[in-house]
Amino acid sequence: MSTMFEHAPRWYGADEVAAAITPARARQLIEQALGGDFDPADDPARFHAPAGTGHLLLMPSTIGEWSGIKVASVGPQNPSHGRPRIQATYILMDALTLTPQAMIEGSLLTALRTPAVSAAAVNRLAAPRACTLLVYGTGPQAWGHIQAMAEIRDLEQVMVCGRSPEKVQELIARTRQLGLAARPATQADLGQADIIVCATSATEPLFDGSLIKDGAAVVAMGSHEPQYRELDADLMGRSLIVVEEVDTALREAGDLIQAMAEDPDLSAESLHTLRDLVRGQIQRATDRPNVFKGTGMSWQDLAIAVGVHETR
C-alpha cells in the first residue's frame, strides 16, 4: 500500500537556493514567465489571515505544469524573541496532480524575485548607457537591487541614501566589494541619476519628483499596502508608468492609489503592464521619467521556485 511518505518533497534551504539562482538567472526566469502564455492578470490575489500574534500571508499561483503557494508569517513581536519579523516557506507542486514536489525556504525567494522583477523592468526603461544608480534604503532589498542593476548596466557610480549613516556605510562597503564605485548620496544626485531604486518602508514621498530628469528609470517596490508610498503625485503624473498588473496595482500600490486621488488626470487607462513591456509592446519614454511600481505577486515566487527545483 502506498503512503503519502513514499515521495517526500525535497527540501531546499537558503544555501541551496542561493547556489541555484544568481541575480541574472532570477531575472531570466521572470522574463521567461512573462514571455510565455501566462498572464499575471490570471494570478490569484494574495490572502491575509489573522494568526496568533500576527498574520499569515498566502500566495498561490499556477504557471503551465507547475503550481505552488508561499506561506509567509508576519510576527510583529518576533524581533523581541530573536526571530525575523517575516518568515516564509514555499510549497511547489506539479499542476497535474498537485502533489508536493519540493519545499523551499521562502524568504530568500522573495529576496531574489523582487530585484529580478525590477531588473526586468529597468532593463527596458533605463537608457542603454545608464551608468549611475541612486538607492534609497539600506536593507536586504536595497542590496539585492544593487546586485540586480549591476547585471543589466555598466554602473560607474552607486549612491546610497538611508536614515542610518552606519548602515549607509555598510552598504557602500558591500557594494565596493562588487568592484563598483559607491558613496553616500547628496541632494544633487537626485536630478542626475539614471536609475533610482526606492526600497524603503516609507509612508510619505522620499523626494521631490519634479527633480527627476526625463528618461530616468525609477523603481518603487517598498510596499504593497495602500497607505504606504515612496513617490509623489508630481512624478507619477508626468511619468510613463509600468505596473505588474493593473488590478493588483489599483488594489495595493499606495504610490499609485494616493497619486490618483491627488491628480484627476492620472487614471488606470494610462498604466502599462510589465508583460507588455517585456514583450516589446511598449517602449521607454525619453521625454519624461519612467516609473516601475512593483507590489510583488504570487507568480514571481513560483517562477523562481521552479528554477530552483529544475536546477537541482
Short mmCIF file of C-alpha atoms in Angstrom, two decimals:
data_model
loop_
_atom_site.label_atom_id
_atom_site.label_comp_id
_atom_site.label_asym_id
_atom_site.label_seq_id
_atom_site.Cartn_x
_atom_site.Cartn_y
_atom_site.Cartn_z
CA MET A 1 0.00 0.00 0.00
CA SER A 2 1.39 3.39 -0.97
CA THR A 3 1.60 6.16 1.58
CA MET A 4 2.00 9.89 1.37
CA PHE A 5 5.57 9.48 2.61
CA GLU A 6 6.85 7.42 -0.32
CA HIS A 7 7.65 10.51 -2.37
CA ALA A 8 8.54 13.11 0.20
CA PRO A 9 9.09 16.56 -1.30
CA ARG A 10 12.69 17.67 -1.47
CA TRP A 11 13.75 20.47 0.89
CA TYR A 12 15.82 23.37 -0.42
CA GLY A 13 17.40 25.55 2.24
CA ALA A 14 18.63 29.10 1.78
CA ASP A 15 22.14 27.99 0.83
CA GLU A 16 20.83 25.69 -1.91
CA VAL A 17 18.55 28.42 -3.25
CA ALA A 18 21.43 30.90 -3.36
CA ALA A 19 23.66 28.36 -5.10
CA ALA A 20 21.00 27.56 -7.71
CA ILE A 21 19.80 31.07 -8.62
CA THR A 22 22.02 34.06 -9.42
CA PRO A 23 20.50 37.55 -9.85
CA ALA A 24 20.88 37.19 -13.62
CA ARG A 25 19.19 33.79 -13.62
CA ALA A 26 16.34 35.11 -11.48
CA ARG A 27 15.68 37.89 -14.00
CA GLN A 28 15.72 35.37 -16.86
CA LEU A 29 13.14 33.22 -15.08
CA ILE A 30 10.84 36.22 -14.60
CA GLU A 31 11.21 37.19 -18.25
CA GLN A 32 10.55 33.62 -19.40
CA ALA A 33 7.32 33.51 -17.41
CA LEU A 34 6.14 36.78 -18.95
CA GLY A 35 7.17 35.73 -22.45
CA GLY A 36 5.00 32.62 -22.45
CA ASP A 37 1.25 32.06 -22.35
CA PHE A 38 0.93 33.05 -18.70
CA ASP A 39 -0.80 36.36 -17.93
CA PRO A 40 -0.28 37.91 -14.45
CA ALA A 41 -3.88 39.12 -14.64
CA ASP A 42 -4.88 35.49 -14.00
CA ASP A 43 -2.84 35.28 -10.79
CA PRO A 44 -4.94 34.94 -7.59
CA ALA A 45 -4.81 37.82 -5.15
CA ARG A 46 -2.73 37.27 -2.03
CA PHE A 47 -4.77 36.27 1.02
CA HIS A 48 -4.30 37.59 4.55
CA ALA A 49 -5.43 35.65 7.62
CA PRO A 50 -5.02 36.62 11.30
CA ALA A 51 -2.87 34.11 13.18
CA GLY A 52 -1.50 34.15 16.70
CA THR A 53 0.16 37.49 17.41
CA GLY A 54 0.38 38.39 13.71
CA HIS A 55 -0.99 37.17 10.43
CA LEU A 56 -0.37 34.70 7.61
CA LEU A 57 0.08 35.71 4.00
CA LEU A 58 -0.91 33.06 1.42
CA MET A 59 0.26 33.46 -2.19
CA PRO A 60 -0.88 30.70 -4.63
CA SER A 61 -0.13 30.55 -8.36
CA THR A 62 -0.07 28.26 -11.39
CA ILE A 63 2.17 28.60 -14.44
CA GLY A 64 2.00 25.84 -17.02
CA GLU A 65 2.99 22.50 -15.49
CA TRP A 66 3.65 23.92 -12.03
CA SER A 67 1.57 25.14 -9.11
CA GLY A 68 2.70 26.43 -5.76
CA ILE A 69 1.98 28.53 -2.74
CA LYS A 70 4.11 30.67 -0.48
CA VAL A 71 3.08 30.73 3.15
CA ALA A 72 4.54 33.75 4.89
CA SER A 73 4.10 34.58 8.54
CA VAL A 74 4.31 38.14 9.82
CA GLY A 75 5.06 38.35 13.54
CA PRO A 76 5.45 41.96 14.72
CA GLN A 77 6.78 40.78 18.08
CA ASN A 78 9.29 38.33 16.63
CA PRO A 79 12.40 40.56 16.88
CA SER A 80 11.99 40.59 20.67
CA HIS A 81 12.09 36.77 20.52
CA GLY A 82 15.16 36.68 18.32
CA ARG A 83 13.17 35.74 15.19
CA PRO A 84 12.72 37.56 11.87
CA ARG A 85 9.56 39.63 11.55
CA ILE A 86 8.69 37.80 8.31
CA GLN A 87 9.34 34.11 7.67
CA ALA A 88 8.22 32.05 4.68
CA THR A 89 8.12 28.58 3.17
CA TYR A 90 7.28 27.70 -0.43
CA ILE A 91 5.43 24.51 -1.42
CA LEU A 92 6.00 23.56 -5.07
CA MET A 93 3.58 21.09 -6.75
CA ASP A 94 3.08 19.64 -10.19
CA ALA A 95 -0.09 21.12 -11.68
CA LEU A 96 -1.37 17.75 -12.94
CA THR A 97 -1.78 16.05 -9.56
CA LEU A 98 -0.97 18.88 -7.12
CA THR A 99 1.48 16.56 -5.41
CA PRO A 100 4.13 18.46 -3.44
CA GLN A 101 7.48 18.11 -5.21
CA ALA A 102 9.59 20.50 -3.16
CA MET A 103 9.57 22.74 -0.12
CA ILE A 104 11.76 25.79 -0.32
CA GLU A 105 12.97 28.40 2.14
CA GLY A 106 10.71 31.26 1.12
CA SER A 107 12.40 34.37 2.47
CA LEU A 108 15.31 34.07 0.07
CA LEU A 109 12.87 33.52 -2.81
CA THR A 110 11.42 36.94 -2.01
CA ALA A 111 14.88 38.44 -1.74
CA LEU A 112 15.69 37.09 -5.22
CA ARG A 113 12.48 37.62 -7.13
CA THR A 114 11.77 41.22 -6.15
CA PRO A 115 15.02 42.66 -7.56
CA ALA A 116 14.67 40.32 -10.55
CA VAL A 117 11.27 41.79 -11.41
CA SER A 118 12.65 45.32 -11.03
CA ALA A 119 15.64 44.46 -13.22
CA ALA A 120 13.38 43.05 -15.93
CA ALA A 121 11.56 46.39 -15.98
CA VAL A 122 14.61 48.66 -15.67
CA ASN A 123 16.46 46.78 -18.42
CA ARG A 124 13.81 48.18 -20.75
CA LEU A 125 13.02 51.50 -19.04
CA ALA A 126 16.55 52.81 -18.43
CA ALA A 127 18.74 54.37 -21.10
CA PRO A 128 21.02 51.81 -22.76
CA ARG A 129 24.07 53.65 -21.41
CA ALA A 130 22.65 54.37 -17.97
CA CYS A 131 25.57 54.30 -15.55
CA THR A 132 24.51 55.98 -12.28
CA LEU A 133 22.33 54.30 -9.66
CA LEU A 134 20.76 56.04 -6.66
CA VAL A 135 19.36 53.73 -3.98
CA TYR A 136 17.03 54.74 -1.16
CA GLY A 137 17.24 52.20 1.64
CA THR A 138 19.93 50.05 3.22
CA GLY A 139 18.21 46.72 3.85
CA PRO A 140 18.30 43.37 2.02
CA GLN A 141 16.20 44.66 -0.88
CA ALA A 142 18.49 47.64 -1.39
CA TRP A 143 21.44 45.27 -1.62
CA GLY A 144 19.56 42.86 -3.87
CA HIS A 145 18.66 45.69 -6.24
CA ILE A 146 22.25 46.90 -6.44
CA GLN A 147 23.29 43.39 -7.49
CA ALA A 148 20.43 43.12 -9.98
CA MET A 149 21.08 46.53 -11.55
CA ALA A 150 24.78 45.77 -11.88
CA GLU A 151 23.81 42.78 -14.04
CA ILE A 152 21.96 44.88 -16.62
CA ARG A 153 24.05 48.07 -16.81
CA ASP A 154 27.71 49.05 -16.50
CA LEU A 155 27.40 51.12 -13.35
CA GLU A 156 30.04 53.78 -12.86
CA GLN A 157 28.64 55.13 -9.60
CA VAL A 158 26.25 53.88 -6.91
CA MET A 159 24.87 56.43 -4.45
CA VAL A 160 23.16 55.30 -1.25
CA CYS A 161 20.64 57.27 0.82
CA GLY A 162 19.45 55.98 4.20
CA ARG A 163 18.42 57.14 7.66
CA SER A 164 21.34 55.44 9.42
CA PRO A 165 24.81 56.71 8.45
CA GLU A 166 26.29 53.47 9.76
CA LYS A 167 24.06 51.31 7.57
CA VAL A 168 24.76 53.55 4.59
CA GLN A 169 28.48 52.99 5.06
CA GLU A 170 27.96 49.24 5.47
CA LEU A 171 26.05 49.03 2.18
CA ILE A 172 28.66 51.18 0.45
CA ALA A 173 31.43 48.88 1.64
CA ARG A 174 29.49 45.86 0.44
CA THR A 175 28.88 47.49 -2.93
CA ARG A 176 32.57 48.27 -3.34
CA GLN A 177 33.31 44.58 -2.87
CA LEU A 178 31.45 44.05 -6.16
CA GLY A 179 34.04 46.29 -7.79
CA LEU A 180 31.64 49.24 -8.05
CA ALA A 181 32.35 52.83 -7.06
CA ALA A 182 29.97 53.82 -4.27
CA ARG A 183 29.40 56.76 -1.92
CA PRO A 184 26.69 58.43 0.19
CA ALA A 185 24.06 60.24 -1.89
CA THR A 186 23.71 64.01 -1.98
CA GLN A 187 20.71 66.15 -2.91
CA ALA A 188 22.32 67.00 -6.25
CA ASP A 189 22.40 63.30 -7.23
CA LEU A 190 18.62 63.14 -7.50
CA GLY A 191 18.42 65.14 -10.70
CA GLN A 192 21.38 63.38 -12.32
CA ALA A 193 20.77 59.70 -11.56
CA ASP A 194 19.93 57.44 -14.49
CA ILE A 195 18.31 54.77 -12.29
CA ILE A 196 16.64 55.38 -8.92
CA VAL A 197 15.58 52.49 -6.69
CA CYS A 198 13.30 53.04 -3.70
CA ALA A 199 13.49 50.15 -1.25
CA THR A 200 12.06 51.57 1.97
CA SER A 201 9.02 51.30 4.22
CA ALA A 202 8.20 54.99 3.79
CA THR A 203 4.68 56.31 4.26
CA GLU A 204 5.48 59.68 2.67
CA PRO A 205 7.28 60.53 -0.60
CA LEU A 206 11.05 60.26 -0.32
CA PHE A 207 11.85 63.19 -2.60
CA ASP A 208 10.51 65.95 -4.84
CA GLY A 209 9.51 64.16 -8.02
CA SER A 210 9.90 67.29 -10.14
CA LEU A 211 13.68 66.91 -9.79
CA ILE A 212 13.84 63.58 -11.67
CA LYS A 213 15.22 64.02 -15.18
CA ASP A 214 13.45 62.95 -18.34
CA GLY A 215 14.40 59.45 -19.45
CA ALA A 216 15.37 58.30 -15.95
CA ALA A 217 14.08 54.95 -14.66
CA VAL A 218 12.54 54.94 -11.17
CA VAL A 219 11.62 51.81 -9.22
CA ALA A 220 9.34 51.87 -6.17
CA MET A 221 8.96 48.47 -4.52
CA GLY A 222 8.97 49.19 -0.80
CA SER A 223 5.40 48.18 -0.01
CA HIS A 224 2.19 46.55 -1.17
CA GLU A 225 -0.22 48.48 1.04
CA PRO A 226 -2.39 51.48 0.04
CA GLN A 227 -1.28 53.66 2.96
CA TYR A 228 2.42 53.49 2.03
CA ARG A 229 4.15 55.47 -0.69
CA GLU A 230 7.67 56.40 -1.80
CA LEU A 231 6.84 58.56 -4.84
CA ASP A 232 4.82 61.77 -5.04
CA ALA A 233 1.92 62.64 -7.34
CA ASP A 234 4.07 65.02 -9.39
CA LEU A 235 6.40 62.24 -10.52
CA MET A 236 3.58 59.74 -11.08
CA GLY A 237 1.56 62.28 -13.05
CA ARG A 238 4.31 63.12 -15.53
CA SER A 239 5.83 59.65 -15.99
CA LEU A 240 5.31 56.60 -18.14
CA ILE A 241 4.09 54.13 -15.51
CA VAL A 242 4.55 50.36 -15.63
CA VAL A 243 2.96 48.01 -13.09
CA GLU A 244 2.97 44.24 -12.73
CA GLU A 245 -0.79 44.02 -13.28
CA VAL A 246 -3.34 46.81 -13.32
CA ASP A 247 -5.97 45.48 -10.88
CA THR A 248 -3.29 44.47 -8.40
CA ALA A 249 -1.73 47.93 -8.59
CA LEU A 250 -5.07 49.66 -8.10
CA ARG A 251 -5.67 47.49 -5.04
CA GLU A 252 -2.22 47.51 -3.41
CA ALA A 253 0.11 50.20 -4.83
CA GLY A 254 -0.06 53.12 -2.43
CA ASP A 255 2.16 55.27 -4.64
CA LEU A 256 -0.40 54.96 -7.42
CA ILE A 257 -3.58 54.94 -5.34
CA GLN A 258 -2.67 58.12 -3.47
CA ALA A 259 -1.39 59.87 -6.60
CA MET A 260 -4.65 59.12 -8.43
CA ALA A 261 -6.59 60.64 -5.53
CA GLU A 262 -4.48 63.81 -5.82
CA ASP A 263 -4.24 64.05 -9.61
CA PRO A 264 -7.53 63.66 -11.54
CA ASP A 265 -5.64 63.34 -14.82
CA LEU A 266 -3.95 60.12 -13.65
CA SER A 267 -6.11 57.08 -14.45
CA ALA A 268 -5.94 53.32 -14.88
CA GLU A 269 -6.02 53.81 -18.65
CA SER A 270 -2.58 55.43 -18.50
CA LEU A 271 -0.94 52.37 -16.92
CA HIS A 272 1.17 49.82 -18.77
CA THR A 273 1.94 46.25 -17.70
CA LEU A 274 5.28 44.58 -17.21
CA ARG A 275 4.15 41.77 -19.53
CA ASP A 276 3.63 44.23 -22.37
CA LEU A 277 6.98 45.88 -21.61
CA VAL A 278 8.88 42.58 -21.69
CA ARG A 279 7.14 41.59 -24.91
CA GLY A 280 8.20 44.83 -26.57
CA GLN A 281 4.66 46.17 -26.95
CA ILE A 282 5.60 49.45 -25.23
CA GLN A 283 8.85 51.41 -25.24
CA ARG A 284 10.59 53.59 -22.67
CA ALA A 285 9.94 57.31 -22.70
CA THR A 286 12.75 59.77 -23.33
CA ASP A 287 10.69 62.95 -22.87
CA ARG A 288 9.60 62.11 -19.31
CA PRO A 289 10.63 59.78 -16.46
CA ASN A 290 9.82 56.06 -16.50
CA VAL A 291 8.36 54.56 -13.31
CA PHE A 292 8.00 50.91 -12.39
CA LYS A 293 5.79 50.40 -9.35
CA GLY A 294 6.01 46.86 -8.00
CA THR A 295 3.95 45.28 -5.23
CA GLY A 296 5.05 41.67 -5.61
CA MET A 297 2.81 38.90 -6.96
CA SER A 298 2.48 35.18 -6.37
CA TRP A 299 3.61 34.10 -9.85
CA GLN A 300 7.04 35.60 -9.26
CA ASP A 301 7.81 33.26 -6.37
CA LEU A 302 6.61 30.30 -8.42
CA ALA A 303 8.83 31.22 -11.37
CA ILE A 304 11.92 31.30 -9.14
CA ALA A 305 10.88 28.18 -7.19
CA VAL A 306 10.61 26.18 -10.41
CA GLY A 307 14.06 27.41 -11.35
CA VAL A 308 15.47 26.21 -8.04
CA HIS A 309 13.91 22.75 -8.40
CA GLU A 310 14.89 22.28 -12.03
CA THR A 311 18.48 23.33 -11.33
CA ARG A 312 18.95 20.59 -8.74
#
